[in-house]
Each structure stands twice: as structure tokens, then as C-alpha cells.
Amino acid sequence: MNDVYVKLYDYLQRKTQVEKNAFLDYCHYFKLKTLKRNEVLLHQNTVCNFNIFVNKGCLRFYSNSEEGKELTRYFAFENKFGTSLTSLISQEPSNENIQAVEKSEVLIISRNDFYHLVKTIPEINLVYRDILEMAYITTTKRVYNFQGESALDRLKWLMKYQPFILTRLSNKMVASYLGITPYTLSRLKTEL
């Protein structure tokens, strides 16, 4: 097996116990792409026609408000799938950008190929269902946990559930994810 597919295979093994020979039959649908830091894979207001598996690095999913403020929805680190799911499913323009926040190595599969695998390979169908369920759970938890909570409570939540974000990403990106200013984030970090 080509080394670029090892992490994807391991991910699928953890989720579905996929057979190695079966995986080798369809892994060629995933194309390796190396991204530079800050390279944009998808621009807001364009249709998303691909799904991404992160082998190495980190992708940020964010939108730009009319006021020019960046609002970060999600970070996809190693061994995670990521896409602009609403756009991928609906084929309407995406509300977000997808950007590499550090040099990254990703496996990209086209929408058509991905849905072909979902329809024909039960293990991929299970993974897709898992992606949908986790997206729903993550979004719901984040909305309800952040609604009405103070900036300090949001930071404490992040420290408890996703502490690696604080050490790996810039204050600007973390603040965007928490819905606060970088200044507020710095102040809160010194208070803790």
C-alpha cells in the first residue's frame, strides 16, 4: 500500500474494520494534494465538489461576515474528514472558505466519486453516516454550549475538550473560533 493512504486506511479500520484488499480497490479515488500555509481550497460563495481527509496539517473552515470579520466554524486536524457539508450536499454556493493554516497534506475525493463509494461500499456508507452524525453533534454542542456563555466559559470549554487548538493555532484563529476578539482571548488566558 502506498504510504499516503496508510492514515486513511487506519481511520477506516477504526470505524468499520475495512478489508485491506477492498480498500486497495478504491483508495485510488483519493488524490494527494500538498497545500502551502494559508492556501485556500474553497472560496466562500463557490460550490464545494469534494471531500477532504487530512493526512498532515490543519484546515480551517471559516466565513467572512459583511463587516469583514472572520468566523471560524471548524478545524480539521490529522486523521479527520472535512468539507463544506451543506454545499457538498445541496450543491449550492458555500458559506465558508477552506484554508490550510499550516503546510498540509490532504487526500481529496470528488463529490461524484465519494457518493459512488457511499452507494456501492457499505464501509464507506458507514463512514459517511458517522461524518454526518458527528457534524450534527459537534455543531449542536457548540451552538448550545456557546449560546449565552461568557467568553471565559467558552475558553474553559475549549481548554477541556480541545486544548491542542490553543497550543497549535494563532490567537486570532482561536478567538475567531470562540467568537471573541484576540485581545479578549489574551486577557482571559492571563487570568487563568
CSV table of C-alpha atoms in Angstrom, one decimal:
chain,number,residue,atom,x,y,z
A,1,MET,CA,0.0,0.0,0.0
A,2,ASN,CA,1.2,3.5,-0.9
A,3,ASP,CA,2.3,5.4,2.3
A,4,VAL,CA,0.0,8.3,1.5
A,5,TYR,CA,-3.0,6.0,2.1
A,6,VAL,CA,-1.9,4.5,5.4
A,7,LYS,CA,-3.6,7.1,7.7
A,8,LEU,CA,-6.9,6.9,5.7
A,9,TYR,CA,-6.8,3.1,5.9
A,10,ASP,CA,-6.2,3.2,9.7
A,11,TYR,CA,-9.0,5.7,10.1
A,12,LEU,CA,-11.4,3.4,8.1
A,13,GLN,CA,-10.2,0.4,10.1
A,14,ARG,CA,-11.1,2.1,13.4
A,15,LYS,CA,-14.5,2.9,12.1
A,16,THR,CA,-15.5,-0.1,10.1
A,17,GLN,CA,-12.9,-2.9,10.0
A,18,VAL,CA,-12.5,-2.5,6.2
A,19,GLU,CA,-10.7,-5.3,4.4
A,20,LYS,CA,-7.3,-4.3,3.1
A,21,ASN,CA,-7.8,-5.7,-0.4
A,22,ALA,CA,-11.2,-3.9,-0.7
A,23,PHE,CA,-9.5,-0.6,0.4
A,24,LEU,CA,-6.8,-1.1,-2.3
A,25,ASP,CA,-9.6,-1.4,-4.9
A,26,TYR,CA,-11.0,2.1,-4.1
A,27,CYS,CA,-8.2,4.2,-2.5
A,28,HIS,CA,-7.2,5.5,-5.9
A,29,TYR,CA,-10.3,7.7,-5.9
A,30,PHE,CA,-8.5,9.8,-3.2
A,31,LYS,CA,-5.9,12.2,-4.7
A,32,LEU,CA,-2.9,13.5,-2.8
A,33,LYS,CA,-2.6,17.3,-2.6
A,34,THR,CA,0.1,19.2,-0.7
A,35,LEU,CA,-1.1,22.7,0.5
A,36,LYS,CA,1.0,25.7,1.4
A,37,ARG,CA,0.3,27.6,4.6
A,38,ASN,CA,-2.7,29.9,4.0
A,39,GLU,CA,-3.6,28.2,0.7
A,40,VAL,CA,-7.3,28.3,0.1
A,41,LEU,CA,-9.0,25.1,-1.2
A,42,LEU,CA,-12.5,26.5,-1.3
A,43,HIS,CA,-13.6,30.1,-1.5
A,44,GLN,CA,-16.8,31.3,0.1
A,45,ASN,CA,-19.7,31.6,-2.5
A,46,THR,CA,-18.4,28.8,-4.7
A,47,VAL,CA,-19.9,25.3,-4.8
A,48,CYS,CA,-18.0,22.5,-2.9
A,49,ASN,CA,-17.5,19.4,-5.0
A,50,PHE,CA,-15.1,17.5,-2.9
A,51,ASN,CA,-14.4,15.9,0.5
A,52,ILE,CA,-11.1,16.0,2.2
A,53,PHE,CA,-9.1,13.7,4.5
A,54,VAL,CA,-6.3,15.4,6.4
A,55,ASN,CA,-3.1,13.3,6.4
A,56,LYS,CA,-0.9,16.0,7.9
A,57,GLY,CA,-1.5,19.6,9.0
A,58,CYS,CA,-4.7,21.6,9.7
A,59,LEU,CA,-7.5,23.1,7.7
A,60,ARG,CA,-9.8,25.9,8.9
A,61,PHE,CA,-13.4,26.3,7.8
A,62,TYR,CA,-14.5,29.9,8.2
A,63,SER,CA,-16.7,32.6,6.7
A,64,ASN,CA,-16.3,36.3,6.3
A,65,SER,CA,-19.1,38.5,7.6
A,66,GLU,CA,-20.3,41.5,5.8
A,67,GLU,CA,-18.3,43.6,8.3
A,68,GLY,CA,-15.2,41.7,7.3
A,69,LYS,CA,-15.0,39.7,10.5
A,70,GLU,CA,-13.7,36.1,10.2
A,71,LEU,CA,-16.0,33.5,11.9
A,72,THR,CA,-14.4,30.1,12.3
A,73,ARG,CA,-16.7,27.1,12.4
A,74,TYR,CA,-14.3,24.1,12.4
A,75,PHE,CA,-10.7,23.0,12.4
A,76,ALA,CA,-9.8,19.6,10.7
A,77,PHE,CA,-6.6,18.2,12.1
A,78,GLU,CA,-4.8,15.0,11.2
A,79,ASN,CA,-7.0,11.9,10.6
A,80,LYS,CA,-10.2,13.9,10.2
A,81,PHE,CA,-12.5,14.4,7.2
A,82,GLY,CA,-13.7,17.9,6.4
A,83,THR,CA,-15.8,19.6,3.8
A,84,SER,CA,-18.3,22.3,3.4
A,85,LEU,CA,-21.0,19.8,4.0
A,86,THR,CA,-24.1,21.9,3.3
A,87,SER,CA,-22.6,23.0,-0.1
A,88,LEU,CA,-21.5,19.4,-0.9
A,89,ILE,CA,-24.9,18.0,-0.2
A,90,SER,CA,-27.1,20.8,-1.7
A,91,GLN,CA,-24.7,21.9,-4.5
A,92,GLU,CA,-25.4,25.5,-3.6
A,93,PRO,CA,-22.6,28.0,-3.0
A,94,SER,CA,-20.7,27.5,0.2
A,95,ASN,CA,-21.0,29.9,3.1
A,96,GLU,CA,-17.4,29.3,4.1
A,97,ASN,CA,-13.8,29.1,3.0
A,98,ILE,CA,-11.5,26.1,3.5
A,99,GLN,CA,-7.9,27.2,4.2
A,100,ALA,CA,-4.7,25.4,5.2
A,101,VAL,CA,-3.5,27.1,8.3
A,102,GLU,CA,-0.1,25.3,8.1
A,103,LYS,CA,1.6,23.3,5.4
A,104,SER,CA,-0.7,20.3,5.0
A,105,GLU,CA,-1.0,17.1,3.1
A,106,VAL,CA,-4.6,16.0,2.2
A,107,LEU,CA,-6.4,13.4,0.3
A,108,ILE,CA,-9.2,14.8,-1.9
A,109,ILE,CA,-12.1,12.8,-3.3
A,110,SER,CA,-14.5,14.4,-5.8
A,111,ARG,CA,-18.2,14.6,-4.8
A,112,ASN,CA,-19.2,12.2,-7.6
A,113,ASP,CA,-16.6,9.6,-6.6
A,114,PHE,CA,-17.4,10.0,-2.9
A,115,TYR,CA,-21.1,9.4,-3.4
A,116,HIS,CA,-20.3,6.5,-5.8
A,117,LEU,CA,-18.3,4.9,-2.9
A,118,VAL,CA,-21.1,5.7,-0.4
A,119,LYS,CA,-23.6,3.9,-2.6
A,120,THR,CA,-21.5,0.9,-3.5
A,121,ILE,CA,-19.3,0.2,-0.5
A,122,PRO,CA,-21.0,-0.4,2.8
A,123,GLU,CA,-18.0,0.5,4.9
A,124,ILE,CA,-17.8,4.0,3.2
A,125,ASN,CA,-21.6,4.4,3.7
A,126,LEU,CA,-21.0,3.8,7.5
A,127,VAL,CA,-18.2,6.3,7.5
A,128,TYR,CA,-20.4,8.9,5.7
A,129,ARG,CA,-23.1,8.3,8.3
A,130,ASP,CA,-20.5,8.8,11.0
A,131,ILE,CA,-19.3,12.1,9.4
A,132,LEU,CA,-22.9,13.3,9.2
A,133,GLU,CA,-23.7,12.3,12.8
A,134,MET,CA,-20.5,13.9,14.2
A,135,ALA,CA,-21.1,17.1,12.2
A,136,TYR,CA,-24.6,17.3,13.7
A,137,ILE,CA,-23.4,16.5,17.3
A,138,THR,CA,-20.4,18.9,17.1
A,139,THR,CA,-22.5,21.8,15.7
A,140,THR,CA,-25.3,21.3,18.1
A,141,LYS,CA,-23.0,21.1,21.2
A,142,ARG,CA,-21.1,24.1,20.0
A,143,VAL,CA,-24.2,26.2,19.4
A,144,TYR,CA,-25.8,25.3,22.7
A,145,ASN,CA,-22.6,25.5,24.7
A,146,PHE,CA,-21.7,28.9,23.3
A,147,GLN,CA,-25.1,30.5,23.5
A,148,GLY,CA,-25.3,32.8,26.4
A,149,GLU,CA,-22.0,31.6,27.9
A,150,SER,CA,-19.4,34.1,28.8
A,151,ALA,CA,-16.1,34.4,26.9
A,152,LEU,CA,-14.4,32.8,29.9
A,153,ASP,CA,-16.7,29.8,29.9
A,154,ARG,CA,-16.1,29.3,26.2
A,155,LEU,CA,-12.4,29.4,26.7
A,156,LYS,CA,-12.7,26.9,29.6
A,157,TRP,CA,-14.8,24.6,27.4
A,158,LEU,CA,-12.0,24.8,24.7
A,159,MET,CA,-9.3,24.0,27.3
A,160,LYS,CA,-11.3,21.0,28.5
A,161,TYR,CA,-12.4,19.5,25.1
A,162,GLN,CA,-9.9,20.8,22.5
A,163,PRO,CA,-6.8,22.0,24.4
A,164,PHE,CA,-4.5,21.3,21.4
A,165,ILE,CA,-6.1,24.2,19.5
A,166,LEU,CA,-4.7,26.7,22.0
A,167,THR,CA,-1.2,25.5,21.5
A,168,ARG,CA,-1.2,24.9,17.8
A,169,LEU,CA,-3.1,27.8,16.4
A,170,SER,CA,-2.7,31.6,16.5
A,171,ASN,CA,-4.7,33.7,19.0
A,172,LYS,CA,-6.5,35.3,16.1
A,173,MET,CA,-7.8,32.0,14.8
A,174,VAL,CA,-8.7,30.7,18.3
A,175,ALA,CA,-10.5,33.9,19.1
A,176,SER,CA,-12.5,33.7,15.8
A,177,TYR,CA,-13.5,30.1,16.8
A,178,LEU,CA,-14.6,31.3,20.2
A,179,GLY,CA,-16.4,34.3,18.9
A,180,ILE,CA,-14.3,36.8,20.8
A,181,THR,CA,-11.5,39.3,20.0
A,182,PRO,CA,-7.8,38.3,20.1
A,183,TYR,CA,-7.4,40.9,22.8
A,184,THR,CA,-10.1,39.3,25.0
A,185,LEU,CA,-8.5,35.9,24.5
A,186,SER,CA,-5.1,37.2,25.6
A,187,ARG,CA,-6.6,38.8,28.6
A,188,LEU,CA,-8.6,35.7,29.6
A,189,LYS,CA,-5.5,33.5,29.2
A,190,THR,CA,-3.6,35.6,31.7
A,191,GLU,CA,-6.4,35.5,34.2
A,192,LEU,CA,-6.5,31.7,34.2
